Amino acid sequence: MSFDLFIKNGKVIGPQWVKEVDIGIEGEVITYIGNSLKKYDAARIIDATGKIVSPGGIDPHTHFETNFMGSQVPETWEKGSIAAAFGGTTSVLDFAGLEKEEKGDTIEVMINRKLERAKKLSTIDYAVKPILKNAFYKTVDDLSSIIKGLVSTGIPAFKVFMAYRKQGLNTDDMWLYEIMKVVHNENAILQIHAENGMIEEANQNRFISEGKTEAIYHYYAKPNFVENLAIQTAMVLAEVTKSPTYIVHQSTKEGLEIISNYRMKGLSVFDETCPHYLTRTRKYLEDKIKGRHYIMSPPLRDSEDILALWNGLNIGKIQTVGSDHVAYTIAQKEEFAEFTKVPNGTPGVETRLPIVFSEGVRKGRITLSRFAEVTSTNVAKIFGLYPKKGTIQVGSDADLVLIDPNFEHKMRAEDLHTDSDLSIYDDMTSKGWPTHTILRGEVIVEDGSFYGKAGNGKYLTGKVDTSLLAGVW
Ligand code: URP
Ligand code: ZN
Ligand code: ZN
C-alpha cells in the first residue's frame, strides 16, 4: 500500500479502544488503521513511539474577533486559529453575532461577515453558530424563517443568552419557550448561556449603588443559584418543547445534577464545561486589580464545584469541554474599575486540550478514551460533524493530535501563541503537550513550529442526527 503520511507506533485512541496501531493517510483521509502491513510506501513517516494519538481537538466554544461589552478582541482569526493548532485543535465551532456591527445588521449579514473572515484567515476548519439576539426577530414567524433557512444551509446550532440583561442581550422565558419550539420543529439544537438575568442585574445594581465595585462582586452578583435557576428553567422548557438543548460553559456542582436528571428522563440535553471551571476558584477574583483578569460568566466557583465537574466529566454527566476563548488583553481587562464593565471572557483555545490531558488524564481523573470524547468526539456527534470529524476511523478526515505525555509546558502568556498578554494559567505547567497537529493529512504544527496557512481551513456544515445524540454520554 502507498500513503502520503504514515504514523507508526503511537498509542491510538480509537472509538471504544486504545491500542498501539499504525495509521495510514492518503490525501486528507485515514485509509488504514492496523499493524499488519509488512510492506508499504509512504511519502512521510512519523514515528509516534511513546506518544498518544487522539482525534484532532474540536473546540465547541470560541469567540474569534468578537466585539463584546464594547471591547474589540485584537486577535485575528489567523492568530486565534494558529493558537488553537498549537494546542492540538483542528476545528473550532465559533459563535457569530457578537462582532462589530452596523445598525440593522441581520443575523445572515453577521454570519456572512464572520465566514468571510474565516475563509480568508482560518488555518484550521471551522463552523459557525449564530447567537439569536432579540434584535434579529420580532415575531415567531421571523424566528421560524431564520432558523429554517440557516438549518437548510447546514447551520444546526444556535445560542441564546439568559444573562447579560444590562447589555440588552438576554432572551426572556417567553421567547426561550418560543425559540425551543422552533428549534425542535426544525431539527436544530439550542445552546444556552444559563444565568438568571433578572437576579444578576438586580444584584449588580445593588452592589454598584453600595460602592461595591471590585471584581469579587462579579461572583457575589451571580452565586451558584443564579446559574442553577436558569438551568432549571431551561430544562423544564426543554422537556415540554422536546428541543435538543446544550448548556454552555456550565460551572456549578448543582447545575450538572439538574441537567443529568433530565438526561435520565431521556431528553437530548447536554452539558459543556470549560478548563477554567475545572482548575480555578473564585479566590482569584479577590485581587483588586488582577481579579479583573478572571471575570467571565458564569463566575469562577469553589473547589467543591471543581471536584464535581471532574467527576461529572468522568462518569458522563458532562459531555464536552469548550474553551470559551475570548482573547482580551490585560489592558482591556484592567481598563474598568467597576466589575460590570470589565469585558467578560478570557483566552483559552490553546490550553483547552492540554489542560484536560494534564489535569484530567495525567492526574487519573479521566481515561484516555474519555479525553478524546470530551475534547473531540462528542462535539462532532452533537453538532452533526461525525464521523467525518472527531474520530480515528478509516474514511474519516485525518485530523490528529500527537501528544507527548511527559513533555512539560508552562502556560504563561509568553509560552503561548494566543495574541494576548493574558493567561489565567500563568502559574500552571501542563504535563503533556501536543508535538504534532495534523489537519486533513497535513502536518500544521510540529515540535513548536507552525506549517499551516491562512485560508486553508474549511467551512464545516452539518445537521443534527437525533440517533447519534441518543448515544452521546
Ligand atoms: O464570559 C464569557 N463567557 N464571555 C464570552 C461570552 C459568553 O457569554 O459566552
Ligand atoms: Zn455565554
Ligand atoms: Zn462564550
Tab-separated table of C-alpha atoms and ligand atoms in Angstrom:
chain	number	residue	atom	x	y	z
A	1	MET	CA	0.000	0.000	0.000
A	2	SER	CA	1.059	3.542	-0.562
A	3	PHE	CA	0.381	6.515	1.706
A	4	ASP	CA	1.059	10.226	1.826
A	5	LEU	CA	1.593	10.076	5.572
A	6	PHE	CA	2.102	7.099	7.874
A	7	ILE	CA	2.077	7.406	11.667
A	8	LYS	CA	3.581	4.389	13.343
A	9	ASN	CA	3.910	3.036	16.874
A	10	GLY	CA	1.626	5.570	18.553
A	11	LYS	CA	-0.857	4.736	21.291
A	12	VAL	CA	-4.019	5.496	19.359
A	13	ILE	CA	-7.375	6.443	20.915
A	14	GLY	CA	-9.961	4.894	18.619
A	15	PRO	CA	-13.709	4.624	19.107
A	16	GLN	CA	-14.059	2.362	22.160
A	17	TRP	CA	-10.444	1.174	22.004
A	18	VAL	CA	-6.937	2.334	22.859
A	19	LYS	CA	-4.028	0.409	21.350
A	20	GLU	CA	-0.696	0.656	19.605
A	21	VAL	CA	-1.532	0.755	15.910
A	22	ASP	CA	-0.300	2.432	12.750
A	23	ILE	CA	-2.353	4.970	10.820
A	24	GLY	CA	-2.074	5.396	7.050
A	25	ILE	CA	-3.312	8.568	5.391
A	26	GLU	CA	-3.978	9.207	1.718
A	27	GLY	CA	-4.717	12.808	0.837
A	28	GLU	CA	-6.996	14.215	3.535
A	29	VAL	CA	-8.401	10.941	4.785
A	30	ILE	CA	-7.442	7.983	7.002
A	31	THR	CA	-7.283	4.892	4.783
A	32	TYR	CA	-5.569	2.356	7.048
A	33	ILE	CA	-5.524	1.503	10.761
A	34	GLY	CA	-3.695	-1.600	11.960
A	35	ASN	CA	-0.296	-3.212	12.372
A	36	SER	CA	-0.380	-5.951	9.803
A	37	LEU	CA	1.418	-4.186	6.970
A	38	LYS	CA	4.796	-5.796	6.236
A	39	LYS	CA	5.466	-3.546	3.238
A	40	TYR	CA	4.199	-0.106	2.413
A	41	ASP	CA	5.325	3.123	0.773
A	42	ALA	CA	4.808	6.436	2.451
A	43	ALA	CA	5.869	9.905	1.354
A	44	ARG	CA	6.411	10.659	5.033
A	45	ILE	CA	6.592	8.532	8.163
A	46	ILE	CA	6.180	9.922	11.689
A	47	ASP	CA	7.422	7.663	14.468
A	48	ALA	CA	4.978	8.240	17.330
A	49	THR	CA	6.659	5.885	19.799
A	50	GLY	CA	5.749	6.957	23.351
A	51	LYS	CA	3.082	9.368	22.113
A	52	ILE	CA	-0.683	9.399	22.399
A	53	VAL	CA	-2.590	9.819	19.133
A	54	SER	CA	-6.032	11.358	19.646
A	55	PRO	CA	-8.654	12.772	17.256
A	56	GLY	CA	-7.836	16.417	16.458
A	57	GLY	CA	-9.443	18.641	19.057
A	58	ILE	CA	-12.785	20.234	18.236
A	59	ASP	CA	-13.410	23.293	20.364
A	60	PRO	CA	-17.180	23.736	20.661
A	61	HIS	CA	-16.997	27.284	22.005
A	62	THR	CA	-14.825	30.110	20.660
A	63	HIS	CA	-15.362	33.830	20.109
A	64	PHE	CA	-12.811	34.869	17.476
A	65	GLU	CA	-12.650	38.567	16.539
A	66	THR	CA	-15.502	39.320	18.891
A	67	ASN	CA	-16.640	42.762	19.953
A	68	PHE	CA	-18.341	42.254	23.275
A	69	MET	CA	-19.314	44.720	26.009
A	70	GLY	CA	-17.743	47.460	23.904
A	71	SER	CA	-14.289	45.846	23.723
A	72	GLN	CA	-12.883	44.545	20.441
A	73	VAL	CA	-10.662	41.463	20.697
A	74	PRO	CA	-7.392	42.419	18.946
A	75	GLU	CA	-6.545	38.816	17.982
A	76	THR	CA	-7.350	37.918	14.360
A	77	TRP	CA	-8.885	34.657	13.103
A	78	GLU	CA	-5.458	33.765	11.784
A	79	LYS	CA	-3.673	34.180	15.118
A	80	GLY	CA	-6.510	32.571	17.071
A	81	SER	CA	-6.584	29.552	14.792
A	82	ILE	CA	-2.790	29.200	14.963
A	83	ALA	CA	-3.014	29.193	18.766
A	84	ALA	CA	-5.734	26.535	18.540
A	85	ALA	CA	-3.496	24.397	16.313
A	86	PHE	CA	-0.568	24.626	18.762
A	87	GLY	CA	-2.938	23.282	21.393
A	88	GLY	CA	-3.948	20.301	19.232
A	89	THR	CA	-7.248	21.691	17.988
A	90	THR	CA	-8.093	21.188	14.306
A	91	SER	CA	-11.643	22.597	14.226
A	92	VAL	CA	-13.433	25.365	16.082
A	93	LEU	CA	-17.160	25.990	16.349
A	94	ASP	CA	-17.209	29.758	16.608
A	95	PHE	CA	-20.099	31.995	17.604
A	96	ALA	CA	-21.405	34.641	15.200
A	97	GLY	CA	-23.359	37.668	16.326
A	98	LEU	CA	-21.118	39.386	18.864
A	99	GLU	CA	-18.901	41.116	16.327
A	100	LYS	CA	-18.717	44.761	15.379
A	101	GLU	CA	-21.964	45.542	13.649
A	102	GLU	CA	-23.741	48.195	11.643
A	103	LYS	CA	-27.167	49.311	12.791
A	104	GLY	CA	-29.822	46.997	11.362
A	105	ASP	CA	-27.458	44.116	10.526
A	106	THR	CA	-29.404	40.887	10.166
A	107	ILE	CA	-28.222	37.576	11.546
A	108	GLU	CA	-27.394	36.455	7.993
A	109	VAL	CA	-25.223	39.547	7.427
A	110	MET	CA	-23.316	38.849	10.644
A	111	ILE	CA	-22.810	35.186	9.766
A	112	ASN	CA	-21.552	36.051	6.292
A	113	ARG	CA	-19.173	38.636	7.667
A	114	LYS	CA	-17.770	36.057	10.070
A	115	LEU	CA	-17.491	33.444	7.339
A	116	GLU	CA	-15.663	35.841	5.016
A	117	ARG	CA	-13.040	36.492	7.692
A	118	ALA	CA	-12.685	32.788	8.477
A	119	LYS	CA	-12.417	31.822	4.796
A	120	LYS	CA	-9.571	34.284	4.316
A	121	LEU	CA	-7.750	33.749	7.597
A	122	SER	CA	-8.518	30.476	9.317
A	123	THR	CA	-5.701	27.943	9.391
A	124	ILE	CA	-7.987	25.201	10.744
A	125	ASP	CA	-11.509	24.004	9.963
A	126	TYR	CA	-14.457	25.911	11.372
A	127	ALA	CA	-18.211	26.034	11.762
A	128	VAL	CA	-20.328	28.959	12.926
A	129	LYS	CA	-23.112	29.024	15.448
A	130	PRO	CA	-25.256	32.155	15.388
A	131	ILE	CA	-26.369	33.937	18.513
A	132	LEU	CA	-30.114	34.566	18.370
A	133	LYS	CA	-30.132	38.106	19.736
A	134	ASN	CA	-33.611	39.526	20.223
A	135	ALA	CA	-32.737	42.363	17.810
A	136	PHE	CA	-32.805	39.785	14.990
A	137	TYR	CA	-36.517	38.948	15.200
A	138	LYS	CA	-39.872	40.429	16.176
A	139	THR	CA	-42.297	37.558	15.697
A	140	VAL	CA	-42.341	33.780	15.923
A	141	ASP	CA	-42.610	33.733	12.114
A	142	ASP	CA	-39.353	35.692	11.879
A	143	LEU	CA	-37.736	33.156	14.161
A	144	SER	CA	-39.042	30.224	12.170
A	145	SER	CA	-37.812	31.555	8.878
A	146	ILE	CA	-34.365	32.452	10.312
A	147	ILE	CA	-33.857	29.024	11.897
A	148	LYS	CA	-35.362	27.073	8.992
A	149	GLY	CA	-33.236	29.000	6.476
A	150	LEU	CA	-29.993	28.536	8.386
A	151	VAL	CA	-30.600	24.848	9.125
A	152	SER	CA	-31.084	24.320	5.390
A	153	THR	CA	-27.607	25.780	4.775
A	154	GLY	CA	-26.036	23.353	7.277
A	155	ILE	CA	-26.046	25.524	10.411
A	156	PRO	CA	-27.834	23.392	13.029
A	157	ALA	CA	-26.913	25.104	16.322
A	158	PHE	CA	-27.922	28.443	17.836
A	159	LYS	CA	-27.098	30.198	21.083
A	160	VAL	CA	-29.208	32.336	23.372
A	161	PHE	CA	-28.259	34.283	26.470
A	162	MET	CA	-30.452	34.164	29.552
A	163	ALA	CA	-27.913	36.562	31.101
A	164	TYR	CA	-26.438	39.952	30.126
A	165	ARG	CA	-29.648	41.923	30.753
A	166	LYS	CA	-27.623	45.112	31.228
A	167	GLN	CA	-26.232	44.625	27.709
A	168	GLY	CA	-29.733	44.057	26.306
A	169	LEU	CA	-28.705	40.589	25.128
A	170	ASN	CA	-30.883	38.362	27.266
A	171	THR	CA	-33.726	36.217	25.986
A	172	ASP	CA	-36.657	36.110	28.412
A	173	ASP	CA	-38.520	32.903	29.341
A	174	MET	CA	-41.383	33.515	26.917
A	175	TRP	CA	-39.027	33.839	23.943
A	176	LEU	CA	-36.901	30.966	25.163
A	177	TYR	CA	-40.043	28.825	25.033
A	178	GLU	CA	-40.886	30.032	21.506
A	179	ILE	CA	-37.331	29.519	20.282
A	180	MET	CA	-37.213	25.987	21.668
A	181	LYS	CA	-40.429	25.052	19.872
A	182	VAL	CA	-38.963	26.249	16.570
A	183	VAL	CA	-35.614	24.572	17.277
A	184	HIS	CA	-37.417	21.277	17.863
A	185	ASN	CA	-39.537	21.622	14.709
A	186	GLU	CA	-36.548	22.458	12.539
A	187	ASN	CA	-34.306	19.686	13.898
A	188	ALA	CA	-31.747	22.073	15.358
A	189	ILE	CA	-30.079	22.319	18.774
A	190	LEU	CA	-30.187	25.262	21.174
A	191	GLN	CA	-27.168	26.330	23.162
A	192	ILE	CA	-28.000	28.243	26.291
A	193	HIS	CA	-25.986	30.631	28.416
A	194	ALA	CA	-27.817	29.840	31.633
A	195	GLU	CA	-27.766	32.599	34.253
A	196	ASN	CA	-30.912	34.262	35.537
A	197	GLY	CA	-30.689	37.750	34.018
A	198	MET	CA	-33.147	39.446	36.384
A	199	ILE	CA	-31.380	38.406	39.589
A	200	GLU	CA	-27.966	39.014	38.051
A	201	GLU	CA	-28.958	42.574	37.098
A	202	ALA	CA	-30.661	43.390	40.410
A	203	ASN	CA	-27.597	42.213	42.352
A	204	GLN	CA	-25.224	44.130	40.091
A	205	ASN	CA	-27.248	47.342	40.514
A	206	ARG	CA	-27.396	46.949	44.289
A	207	PHE	CA	-23.633	46.373	44.626
A	208	ILE	CA	-22.796	49.321	42.387
A	209	SER	CA	-25.121	51.624	44.351
A	210	GLU	CA	-23.367	50.482	47.553
A	211	GLY	CA	-19.939	51.267	46.050
A	212	LYS	CA	-19.019	47.563	45.872
A	213	THR	CA	-17.304	47.635	42.526
A	214	GLU	CA	-14.370	45.178	42.869
A	215	ALA	CA	-14.016	42.004	40.817
A	216	ILE	CA	-15.165	39.679	43.601
A	217	TYR	CA	-18.651	41.242	43.411
A	218	HIS	CA	-18.936	39.664	39.972
A	219	TYR	CA	-19.142	36.372	41.865
A	220	TYR	CA	-21.446	37.683	44.599
A	221	ALA	CA	-23.862	39.023	41.959
A	222	LYS	CA	-24.057	35.560	40.400
A	223	PRO	CA	-23.546	32.840	43.007
A	224	ASN	CA	-24.349	29.227	42.064
A	225	PHE	CA	-28.110	29.511	42.458
A	226	VAL	CA	-28.308	32.186	39.727
A	227	GLU	CA	-26.934	29.667	37.232
A	228	ASN	CA	-28.861	26.727	38.687
A	229	LEU	CA	-32.164	28.570	38.492
A	230	ALA	CA	-31.628	29.352	34.808
A	231	ILE	CA	-30.611	25.754	34.082
A	232	GLN	CA	-33.749	24.507	35.824
A	233	THR	CA	-35.918	26.873	33.749
A	234	ALA	CA	-34.175	25.778	30.544
A	235	MET	CA	-34.618	22.106	31.398
A	236	VAL	CA	-38.332	22.487	32.161
A	237	LEU	CA	-38.794	24.202	28.801
A	238	ALA	CA	-36.647	21.605	27.024
A	239	GLU	CA	-38.874	18.898	28.441
A	240	VAL	CA	-42.131	20.452	27.260
A	241	THR	CA	-40.810	21.520	23.856
A	242	LYS	CA	-38.562	18.455	23.274
A	243	SER	CA	-35.875	20.827	21.998
A	244	PRO	CA	-32.352	19.386	21.968
A	245	THR	CA	-30.525	21.636	24.396
A	246	TYR	CA	-26.882	22.240	25.253
A	247	ILE	CA	-25.904	24.268	28.323
A	248	VAL	CA	-22.686	26.119	27.546
A	249	HIS	CA	-19.868	26.885	29.997
A	250	GLN	CA	-21.562	25.148	32.912
A	251	SER	CA	-19.828	25.768	36.206
A	252	THR	CA	-21.794	24.581	39.258
A	253	LYS	CA	-21.959	21.266	41.066
A	254	GLU	CA	-25.741	21.557	41.362
A	255	GLY	CA	-26.252	22.520	37.711
A	256	LEU	CA	-24.689	19.374	36.352
A	257	GLU	CA	-27.011	17.268	38.500
A	258	ILE	CA	-30.066	19.141	37.215
A	259	ILE	CA	-29.016	18.538	33.608
A	260	SER	CA	-28.130	14.943	34.303
A	261	ASN	CA	-31.542	14.280	35.905
A	262	TYR	CA	-33.248	15.473	32.733
A	263	ARG	CA	-30.925	13.292	30.641
A	264	MET	CA	-32.075	10.353	32.749
A	265	LYS	CA	-35.614	11.099	31.582
A	266	GLY	CA	-34.410	10.552	28.020
A	267	LEU	CA	-34.078	14.179	26.937
A	268	SER	CA	-31.379	15.259	24.482
A	269	VAL	CA	-29.755	17.748	26.843
A	270	PHE	CA	-26.012	18.235	27.027
A	271	ASP	CA	-23.575	19.851	29.416
A	272	GLU	CA	-20.375	21.691	28.453
A	273	THR	CA	-17.841	22.909	30.971
A	274	CYS	CA	-14.584	24.840	30.475
A	275	PRO	CA	-10.957	24.436	31.618
A	276	HIS	CA	-11.206	27.494	33.884
A	277	TYR	CA	-14.112	25.974	35.822
A	278	LEU	CA	-12.102	22.757	36.140
A	279	THR	CA	-9.000	24.430	37.549
A	280	ARG	CA	-9.538	27.902	39.037
A	281	THR	CA	-11.604	29.063	42.011
A	282	ARG	CA	-13.214	32.376	42.861
A	283	LYS	CA	-10.333	33.234	45.160
A	284	TYR	CA	-8.617	34.655	42.025
A	285	LEU	CA	-11.337	37.327	41.863
A	286	GLU	CA	-10.272	38.679	45.246
A	287	ASP	CA	-7.230	40.578	43.962
A	288	LYS	CA	-8.340	44.197	43.455
A	289	ILE	CA	-6.706	44.650	40.020
A	290	LYS	CA	-5.659	41.201	38.806
A	291	GLY	CA	-9.053	39.903	39.879
A	292	ARG	CA	-10.468	41.563	36.762
A	293	HIS	CA	-8.469	39.127	34.589
A	294	TYR	CA	-10.683	36.339	35.937
A	295	ILE	CA	-14.019	37.928	35.122
A	296	MET	CA	-16.033	35.664	32.881
A	297	SER	CA	-19.607	34.467	33.022
A	298	PRO	CA	-20.630	32.394	34.832
A	299	PRO	CA	-18.090	33.381	37.514
A	300	LEU	CA	-15.393	31.071	38.873
A	301	ARG	CA	-16.687	28.852	41.671
A	302	ASP	CA	-15.306	26.791	44.599
A	303	SER	CA	-13.151	23.679	44.945
A	304	GLU	CA	-16.265	21.512	45.605
A	305	ASP	CA	-17.573	22.578	42.191
A	306	ILE	CA	-14.231	21.668	40.583
A	307	LEU	CA	-14.397	18.217	42.156
A	308	ALA	CA	-17.953	17.680	40.982
A	309	LEU	CA	-17.194	18.875	37.441
A	310	TRP	CA	-14.289	16.403	37.054
A	311	ASN	CA	-16.446	13.634	38.416
A	312	GLY	CA	-19.244	14.661	36.045
A	313	LEU	CA	-16.858	14.572	33.086
A	314	ASN	CA	-15.582	11.165	34.127
A	315	ILE	CA	-18.928	9.467	34.590
A	316	GLY	CA	-20.697	11.036	31.631
A	317	LYS	CA	-22.792	13.733	33.289
A	318	ILE	CA	-20.803	16.357	31.339
A	319	GLN	CA	-20.193	15.662	27.672
A	320	THR	CA	-17.812	18.333	26.353
A	321	VAL	CA	-15.134	20.848	27.298
A	322	GLY	CA	-15.146	24.165	25.435
A	323	SER	CA	-12.592	26.921	25.821
A	324	ASP	CA	-14.969	29.938	25.674
A	325	HIS	CA	-11.936	31.659	24.142
A	326	VAL	CA	-12.161	35.453	24.139
A	327	ALA	CA	-8.661	36.866	23.670
A	328	TYR	CA	-8.866	40.086	25.655
A	329	THR	CA	-5.621	41.677	26.769
A	330	ILE	CA	-4.566	42.667	30.282
A	331	ALA	CA	-5.112	46.346	29.423
A	332	GLN	CA	-8.665	45.619	28.253
A	333	LYS	CA	-9.463	43.668	31.413
A	334	GLU	CA	-7.922	46.296	33.685
A	335	GLU	CA	-9.381	49.338	31.941
A	336	PHE	CA	-12.573	49.329	34.013
A	337	ALA	CA	-12.653	49.561	37.799
A	338	GLU	CA	-16.327	48.586	38.001
A	339	PHE	CA	-16.837	44.836	37.680
A	340	THR	CA	-19.957	45.145	35.490
A	341	LYS	CA	-17.943	46.970	32.832
A	342	VAL	CA	-14.976	44.579	32.577
A	343	PRO	CA	-15.383	42.670	29.296
A	344	ASN	CA	-16.301	39.076	30.158
A	345	GLY	CA	-14.091	36.252	28.915
A	346	THR	CA	-10.522	35.035	28.765
A	347	PRO	CA	-8.152	33.369	26.256
A	348	GLY	CA	-8.110	29.562	26.300
A	349	VAL	CA	-8.219	27.990	22.842
A	350	GLU	CA	-4.605	26.780	23.010
A	351	THR	CA	-4.698	25.481	26.569
A	352	ARG	CA	-8.087	23.689	26.443
A	353	LEU	CA	-6.983	20.260	25.238
A	354	PRO	CA	-3.633	20.194	27.111
A	355	ILE	CA	-5.354	21.121	30.391
A	356	VAL	CA	-7.906	18.316	30.012
A	357	PHE	CA	-4.996	15.955	29.317
A	358	SER	CA	-2.728	17.195	32.096
A	359	GLU	CA	-5.286	17.797	34.836
A	360	GLY	CA	-7.579	15.011	33.694
A	361	VAL	CA	-5.672	12.061	32.231
A	362	ARG	CA	-2.330	12.626	33.968
A	363	LYS	CA	-3.995	13.100	37.352
A	364	GLY	CA	-6.083	9.950	36.898
A	365	ARG	CA	-9.408	11.791	36.837
A	366	ILE	CA	-10.456	10.597	33.362
A	367	THR	CA	-9.350	7.865	30.962
A	368	LEU	CA	-7.738	8.379	27.562
A	369	SER	CA	-10.985	7.362	25.863
A	370	ARG	CA	-12.935	9.898	27.879
A	371	PHE	CA	-10.326	12.550	26.999
A	372	ALA	CA	-10.935	12.001	23.259
A	373	GLU	CA	-14.695	12.032	23.751
A	374	VAL	CA	-14.915	15.302	25.688
A	375	THR	CA	-12.340	17.186	23.612
A	376	SER	CA	-13.478	15.977	20.190
A	377	THR	CA	-15.795	13.012	19.527
A	378	ASN	CA	-18.838	14.188	21.472
A	379	VAL	CA	-18.612	17.654	19.940
A	380	ALA	CA	-18.650	16.143	16.442
A	381	LYS	CA	-21.606	13.919	17.322
A	382	ILE	CA	-23.700	16.672	18.918
A	383	PHE	CA	-23.122	19.243	16.163
A	384	GLY	CA	-23.554	16.966	13.153
A	385	LEU	CA	-19.920	16.576	12.084
A	386	TYR	CA	-19.426	12.898	12.935
A	387	PRO	CA	-17.868	10.619	11.617
A	388	LYS	CA	-16.069	12.956	9.187
A	389	LYS	CA	-14.690	14.685	12.272
A	390	GLY	CA	-13.997	13.620	15.849
A	391	THR	CA	-12.823	10.049	15.382
A	392	ILE	CA	-9.929	7.933	14.198
A	393	GLN	CA	-11.578	5.602	11.698
A	394	VAL	CA	-10.968	4.592	8.108
A	395	GLY	CA	-12.805	7.143	5.944
A	396	SER	CA	-12.655	9.968	8.489
A	397	ASP	CA	-10.714	13.181	7.950
A	398	ALA	CA	-7.123	12.712	9.058
A	399	ASP	CA	-7.363	15.261	11.889
A	400	LEU	CA	-4.998	14.086	14.594
A	401	VAL	CA	-3.069	15.340	17.584
A	402	LEU	CA	0.073	13.602	18.814
A	403	ILE	CA	0.714	14.244	22.487
A	404	ASP	CA	3.961	13.680	24.329
A	405	PRO	CA	2.576	12.713	27.759
A	406	ASN	CA	5.801	13.655	29.529
A	407	PHE	CA	6.525	16.991	27.894
A	408	GLU	CA	6.169	19.753	30.481
A	409	HIS	CA	4.953	23.025	29.066
A	410	LYS	CA	4.442	26.234	31.023
A	411	MET	CA	1.290	28.200	30.290
A	412	ARG	CA	2.377	31.780	30.855
A	413	ALA	CA	1.243	34.173	28.095
A	414	GLU	CA	4.794	34.226	26.683
A	415	ASP	CA	4.749	30.424	26.307
A	416	LEU	CA	1.544	30.530	24.255
A	417	HIS	CA	0.551	31.708	20.781
A	418	THR	CA	-2.734	33.419	21.587
A	419	ASP	CA	-2.448	37.073	20.614
A	420	SER	CA	-2.953	38.348	24.133
A	421	ASP	CA	-0.608	39.049	27.029
A	422	LEU	CA	-3.087	37.425	29.416
A	423	SER	CA	-3.009	33.838	30.608
A	424	ILE	CA	-5.047	32.862	33.652
A	425	TYR	CA	-2.899	29.704	33.812
A	426	ASP	CA	0.387	31.578	34.278
A	427	ASP	CA	1.205	29.626	37.452
A	428	MET	CA	0.485	26.226	35.888
A	429	THR	CA	2.601	23.734	33.931
A	430	SER	CA	0.875	21.264	31.640
A	431	LYS	CA	2.211	17.735	31.925
A	432	GLY	CA	1.728	16.504	28.385
A	433	TRP	CA	1.660	18.745	25.307
A	434	PRO	CA	0.909	18.303	21.603
A	435	THR	CA	4.003	17.737	19.458
A	436	HIS	CA	2.144	17.354	16.132
A	437	THR	CA	-1.190	18.667	14.943
A	438	ILE	CA	-2.415	17.192	11.684
A	439	LEU	CA	-5.268	18.792	9.743
A	440	ARG	CA	-6.760	16.627	6.988
A	441	GLY	CA	-3.451	14.859	6.474
A	442	GLU	CA	-1.268	17.971	6.593
A	443	VAL	CA	1.154	18.456	9.490
A	444	ILE	CA	0.391	22.031	10.566
A	445	VAL	CA	2.284	22.011	13.882
A	446	GLU	CA	5.440	20.050	14.561
A	447	ASP	CA	7.717	20.398	17.569
A	448	GLY	CA	6.853	24.014	18.289
A	449	SER	CA	6.787	25.282	14.672
A	450	PHE	CA	3.764	26.175	12.595
A	451	TYR	CA	3.472	24.986	8.970
A	452	GLY	CA	-0.185	25.738	8.207
A	453	LYS	CA	-1.530	28.557	6.108
A	454	ALA	CA	-4.191	31.221	6.489
A	455	GLY	CA	-7.166	30.340	4.320
A	456	ASN	CA	-6.556	26.590	4.432
A	457	GLY	CA	-9.335	25.997	6.953
A	458	LYS	CA	-12.534	24.533	5.508
A	459	TYR	CA	-16.052	25.596	6.410
A	460	LEU	CA	-17.914	22.769	8.145
A	461	THR	CA	-21.645	22.355	7.835
A	462	GLY	CA	-23.770	19.636	9.353
A	463	LYS	CA	-27.142	18.601	10.620
A	464	VAL	CA	-28.350	17.239	13.922
A	465	ASP	CA	-28.558	13.444	13.877
A	466	THR	CA	-31.039	12.504	16.601
A	467	SER	CA	-29.958	8.855	16.603
A	468	LEU	CA	-26.379	9.964	17.330
A	469	LEU	CA	-27.497	12.359	20.071
A	470	ALA	CA	-29.074	9.476	21.930
A	471	GLY	CA	-25.694	7.743	22.200
A	472	VAL	CA	-23.671	10.713	23.477
A	473	TRP	CA	-22.809	10.476	27.154
B	1	URP	O1	-17.537	35.383	29.954
B	1	URP	C1	-17.844	34.908	28.883
B	1	URP	N1	-18.354	33.698	28.866
B	1	URP	N2	-17.638	35.621	27.767
B	1	URP	C2	-17.954	35.279	26.450
B	1	URP	C3	-19.379	35.465	26.076
B	1	URP	C4	-20.203	34.312	26.571
B	1	URP	O2	-21.036	34.510	27.426
B	1	URP	O3	-20.013	33.195	26.099
B	2	ZN	ZN	-22.088	32.614	27.271
B	3	ZN	ZN	-18.819	32.090	25.222
